[in-house]
Coordinates of C-alpha atoms in Angstrom, one line a residue:
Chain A
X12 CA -36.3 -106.0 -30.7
X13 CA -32.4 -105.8 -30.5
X14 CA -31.0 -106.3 -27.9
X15 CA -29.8 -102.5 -27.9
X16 CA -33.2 -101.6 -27.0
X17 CA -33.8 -104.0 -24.0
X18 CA -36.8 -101.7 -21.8
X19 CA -35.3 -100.9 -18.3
X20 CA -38.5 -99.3 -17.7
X21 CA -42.2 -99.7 -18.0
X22 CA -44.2 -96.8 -17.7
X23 CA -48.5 -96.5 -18.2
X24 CA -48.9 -93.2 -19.0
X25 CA -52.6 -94.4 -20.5
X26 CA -55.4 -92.2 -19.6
X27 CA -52.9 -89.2 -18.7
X28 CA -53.5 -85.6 -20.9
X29 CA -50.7 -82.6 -21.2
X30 CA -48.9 -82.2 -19.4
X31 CA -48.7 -85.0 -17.4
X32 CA -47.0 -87.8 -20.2
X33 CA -44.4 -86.0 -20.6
X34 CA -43.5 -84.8 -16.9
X35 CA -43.9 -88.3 -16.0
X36 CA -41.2 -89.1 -18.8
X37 CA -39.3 -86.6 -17.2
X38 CA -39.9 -87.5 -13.5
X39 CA -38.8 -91.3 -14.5
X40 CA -35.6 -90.5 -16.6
X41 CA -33.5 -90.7 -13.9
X42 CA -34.7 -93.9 -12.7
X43 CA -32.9 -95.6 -15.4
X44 CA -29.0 -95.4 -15.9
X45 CA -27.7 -93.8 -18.7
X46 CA -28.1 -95.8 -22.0
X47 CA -31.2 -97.0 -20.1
X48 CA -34.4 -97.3 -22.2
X49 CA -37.9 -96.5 -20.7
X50 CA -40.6 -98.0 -23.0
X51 CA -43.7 -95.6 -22.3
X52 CA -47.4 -96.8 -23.1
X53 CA -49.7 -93.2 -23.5
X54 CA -53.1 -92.8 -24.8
X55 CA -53.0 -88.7 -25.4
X56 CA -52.4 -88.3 -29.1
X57 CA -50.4 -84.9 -27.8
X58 CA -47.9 -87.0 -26.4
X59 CA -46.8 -87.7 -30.1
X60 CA -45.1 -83.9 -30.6
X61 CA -44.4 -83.4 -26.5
X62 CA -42.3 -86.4 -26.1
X63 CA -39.9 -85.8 -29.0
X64 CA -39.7 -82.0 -28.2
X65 CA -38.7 -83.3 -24.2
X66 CA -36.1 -85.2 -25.7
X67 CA -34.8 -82.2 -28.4
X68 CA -34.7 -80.1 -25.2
X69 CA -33.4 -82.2 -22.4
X70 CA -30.9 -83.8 -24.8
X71 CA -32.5 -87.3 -24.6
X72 CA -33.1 -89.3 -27.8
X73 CA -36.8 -91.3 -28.5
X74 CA -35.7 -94.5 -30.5
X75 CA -39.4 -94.5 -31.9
X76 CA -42.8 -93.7 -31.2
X77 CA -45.3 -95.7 -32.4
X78 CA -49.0 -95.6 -32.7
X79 CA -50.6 -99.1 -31.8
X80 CA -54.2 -98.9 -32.2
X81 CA -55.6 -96.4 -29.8
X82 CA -52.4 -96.3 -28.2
X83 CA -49.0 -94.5 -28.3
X84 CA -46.0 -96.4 -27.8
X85 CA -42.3 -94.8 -26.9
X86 CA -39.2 -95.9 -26.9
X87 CA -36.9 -93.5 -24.7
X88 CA -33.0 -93.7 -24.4
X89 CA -31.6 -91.6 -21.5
X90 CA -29.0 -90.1 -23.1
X91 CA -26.6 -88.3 -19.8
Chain B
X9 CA -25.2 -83.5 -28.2
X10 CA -26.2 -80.5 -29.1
X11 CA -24.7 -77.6 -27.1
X12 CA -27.9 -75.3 -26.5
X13 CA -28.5 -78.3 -23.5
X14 CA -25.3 -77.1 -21.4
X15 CA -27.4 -74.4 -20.2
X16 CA -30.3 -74.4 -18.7
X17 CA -33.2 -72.3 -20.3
X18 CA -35.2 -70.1 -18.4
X19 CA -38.7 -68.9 -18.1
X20 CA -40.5 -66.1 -16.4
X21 CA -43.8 -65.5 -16.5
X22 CA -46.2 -63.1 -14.5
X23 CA -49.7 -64.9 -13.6
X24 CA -52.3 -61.8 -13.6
X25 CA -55.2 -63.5 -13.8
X26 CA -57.3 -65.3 -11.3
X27 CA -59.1 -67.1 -14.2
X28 CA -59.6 -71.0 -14.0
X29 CA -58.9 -71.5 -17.5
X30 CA -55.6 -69.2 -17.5
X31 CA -54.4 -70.8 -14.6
X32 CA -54.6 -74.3 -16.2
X33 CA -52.6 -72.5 -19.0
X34 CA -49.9 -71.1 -16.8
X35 CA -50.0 -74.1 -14.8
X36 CA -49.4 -76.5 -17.4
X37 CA -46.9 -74.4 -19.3
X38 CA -45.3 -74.0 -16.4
X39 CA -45.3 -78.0 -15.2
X40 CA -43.7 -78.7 -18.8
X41 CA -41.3 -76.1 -19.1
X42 CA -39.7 -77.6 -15.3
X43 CA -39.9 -80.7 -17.1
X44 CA -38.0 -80.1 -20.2
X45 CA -35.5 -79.3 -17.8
X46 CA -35.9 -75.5 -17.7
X47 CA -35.4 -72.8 -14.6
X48 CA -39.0 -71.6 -13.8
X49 CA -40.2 -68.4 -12.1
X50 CA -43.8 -67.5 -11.8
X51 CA -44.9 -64.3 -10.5
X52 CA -48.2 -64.1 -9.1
X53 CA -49.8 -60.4 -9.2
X54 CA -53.2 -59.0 -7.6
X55 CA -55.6 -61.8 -8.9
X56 CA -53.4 -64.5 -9.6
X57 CA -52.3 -64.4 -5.6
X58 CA -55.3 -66.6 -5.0
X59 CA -53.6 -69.2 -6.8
X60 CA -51.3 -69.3 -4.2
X61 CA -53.3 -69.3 -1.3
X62 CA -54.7 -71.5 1.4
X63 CA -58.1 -71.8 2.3
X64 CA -58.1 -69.0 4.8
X65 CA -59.4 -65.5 5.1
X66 CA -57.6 -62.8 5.0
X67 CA -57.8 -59.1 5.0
X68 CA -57.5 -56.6 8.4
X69 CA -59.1 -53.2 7.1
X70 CA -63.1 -53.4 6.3
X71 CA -62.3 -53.3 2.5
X72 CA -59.5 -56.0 3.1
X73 CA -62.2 -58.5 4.8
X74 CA -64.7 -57.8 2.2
X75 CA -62.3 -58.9 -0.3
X76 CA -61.2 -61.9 1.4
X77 CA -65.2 -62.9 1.7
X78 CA -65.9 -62.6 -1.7
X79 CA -62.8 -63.2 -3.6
X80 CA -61.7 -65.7 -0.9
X81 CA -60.5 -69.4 -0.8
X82 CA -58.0 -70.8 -2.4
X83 CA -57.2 -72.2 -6.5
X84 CA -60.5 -74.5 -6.2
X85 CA -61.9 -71.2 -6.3
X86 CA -61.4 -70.0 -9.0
X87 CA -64.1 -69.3 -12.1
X88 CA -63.7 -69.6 -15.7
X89 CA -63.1 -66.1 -17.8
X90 CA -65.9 -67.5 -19.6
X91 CA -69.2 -69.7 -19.1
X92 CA -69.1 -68.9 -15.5
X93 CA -72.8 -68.3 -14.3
X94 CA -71.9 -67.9 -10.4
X95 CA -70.0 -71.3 -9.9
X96 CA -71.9 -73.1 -12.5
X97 CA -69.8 -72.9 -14.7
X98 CA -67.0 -73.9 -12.8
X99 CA -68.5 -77.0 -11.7
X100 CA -69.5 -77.7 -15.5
X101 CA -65.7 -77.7 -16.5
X102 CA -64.8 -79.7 -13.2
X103 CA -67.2 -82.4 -14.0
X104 CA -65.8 -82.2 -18.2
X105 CA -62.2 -82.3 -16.4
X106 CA -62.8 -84.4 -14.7
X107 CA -64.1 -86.6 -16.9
X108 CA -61.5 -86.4 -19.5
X109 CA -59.1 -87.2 -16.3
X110 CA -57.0 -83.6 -16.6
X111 CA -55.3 -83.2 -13.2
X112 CA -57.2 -80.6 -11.3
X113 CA -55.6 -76.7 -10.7
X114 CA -54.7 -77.6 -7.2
X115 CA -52.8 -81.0 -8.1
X116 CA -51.4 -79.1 -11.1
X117 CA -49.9 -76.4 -8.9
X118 CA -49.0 -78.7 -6.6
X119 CA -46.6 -80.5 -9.2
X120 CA -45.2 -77.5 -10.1
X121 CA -44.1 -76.6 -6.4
X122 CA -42.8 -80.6 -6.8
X123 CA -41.0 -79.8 -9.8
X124 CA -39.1 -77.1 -8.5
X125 CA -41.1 -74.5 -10.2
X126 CA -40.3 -70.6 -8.1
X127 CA -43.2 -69.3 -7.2
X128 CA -43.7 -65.4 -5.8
X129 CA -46.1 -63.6 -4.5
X130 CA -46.2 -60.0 -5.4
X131 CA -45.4 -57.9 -2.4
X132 CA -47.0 -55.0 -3.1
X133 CA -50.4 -56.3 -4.2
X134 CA -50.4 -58.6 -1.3
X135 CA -49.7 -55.5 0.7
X136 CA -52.8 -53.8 -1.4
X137 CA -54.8 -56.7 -0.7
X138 CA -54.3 -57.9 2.7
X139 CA -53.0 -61.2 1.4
X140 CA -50.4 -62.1 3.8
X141 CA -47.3 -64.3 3.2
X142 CA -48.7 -66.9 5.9
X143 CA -52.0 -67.8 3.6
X144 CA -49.8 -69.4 0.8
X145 CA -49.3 -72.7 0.8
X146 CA -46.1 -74.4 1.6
X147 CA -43.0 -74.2 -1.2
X148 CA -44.3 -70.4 -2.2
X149 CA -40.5 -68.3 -2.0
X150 CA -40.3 -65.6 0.2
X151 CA -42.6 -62.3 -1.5
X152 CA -40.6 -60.0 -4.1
X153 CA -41.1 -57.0 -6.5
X154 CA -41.3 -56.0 -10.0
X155 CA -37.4 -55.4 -10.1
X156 CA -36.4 -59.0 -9.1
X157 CA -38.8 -60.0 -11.9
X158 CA -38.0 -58.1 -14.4
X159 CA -34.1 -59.3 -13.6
X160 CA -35.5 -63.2 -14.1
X161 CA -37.1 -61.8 -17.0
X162 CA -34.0 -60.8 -18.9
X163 CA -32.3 -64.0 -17.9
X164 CA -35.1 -65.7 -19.6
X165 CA -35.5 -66.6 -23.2
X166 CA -39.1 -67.1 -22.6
X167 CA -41.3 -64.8 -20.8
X168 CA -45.0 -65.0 -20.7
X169 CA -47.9 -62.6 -18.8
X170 CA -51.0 -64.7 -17.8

């Protein structure tokens, strides 16, 4: 990973279904400073088409989102 | 950036129903629209109140205190639309929930109130009812009517009636 992408943030969104992934990605944003990354960790395969669409609408930007095995894996810049 | 984020979207929905399974629907709609950043108002009318409420009883005429016995309570209360069987059925989709690990109507509403989500109660059905402002639970605005509605409405580029 590049050094661009260094995680402020760690947050286990496993076991969490709509809408909760997302309005913890949204409850958390603020807790990193802007150009902050959170790298989120989710299980709900929703999470896939909520996250992106939170970041479309909030003006955020998610650097990837990756499935790994059973699990969904986000990388989320706060943008402002 | 894209410009359509300077201002804040809007939505304003009327909650009608007293239903378990359209709660969770305007509940969770409602908890993900705050967090996408938008301006929320939820209008609860004649059934939905409930949602609002505390566990207390209500009602002062006869009719009033019949209702508040057997429509009484608060959101754990409430029944599916479907499937119900006199509480069975509600305990059925509390277990499956529960199991699946959905946060329950009363966390879910509570979030929302968290969130900054503007909730009303009807005046006038809480009027018809006997539901007064003191049984809702704390972060419920002040009661209002169809006008002040129907102005959130129009400011609103997503309205929705549950």
């Amino acid at each position: 990973m590049s050094d661009e992408n260094k995680v402020d943030l760690e947050l286990d969104l496993k076991g969490l279904l709509c809408p909760l992934p997302m309005v913890k990605v949204s409850q958390n944003i603020g807790n990193v400073p802007v150009g902050g990354v959170i790298r989120a960790v989710a299980t709900d395969p929703g999470a896939m088409a909520d996250i992106p669409a939170w970041a479309k609408s909030t003006g955020n930007e998610v650097i990837s989102a990756e499935k790994e095995g059973s699990e969904f894996v986000f990388l989320v810049k706060r943008v402002k | 950036m894209p410009d359509e984020v300077n201002e804040q979207k809007k939505l304003a929905m009327v909650v009608m129903s007293g239903d378990m399974d359209r709660l969770f629907g305007a509940f969770i709609i409602a908890t993900g629209a705050a967090a996408m950043g938008m301006e929320v108002t939820m209008f609860f009318t004649f059934w939905g109140l409930r949602a609002l409420k505390k566990n207390v009883r209500t009602g002062t005429s006869f009719f009033g205190k019949m209702l508040g016995l057997f429509y009484g309570g608060d959101i754990s209360k409430s029944n599916p639309s479907k499937f119900s069987f006199g509480g069975m059925g509600r305990w059925m989709f509390r277990k499956m929930m529960g199991a699946h690990n959905v946060a329950s109507l009363p966390e879910l509403r509570d979030l929302a109130i968290q969130l900054g989500v503007n909730m009303y109660g009807c005046q006038m059905s809480m009027d018809v009812m006997e539901i007064p402002r003191e049984s809702f639970v704390e972060g419920v605005k002040e009661p209002v009517g169809v006008g002040f509605f129907l102005m959130k409405a129009q400011e609103a580029e997503v309205q929705l009636f549950i």
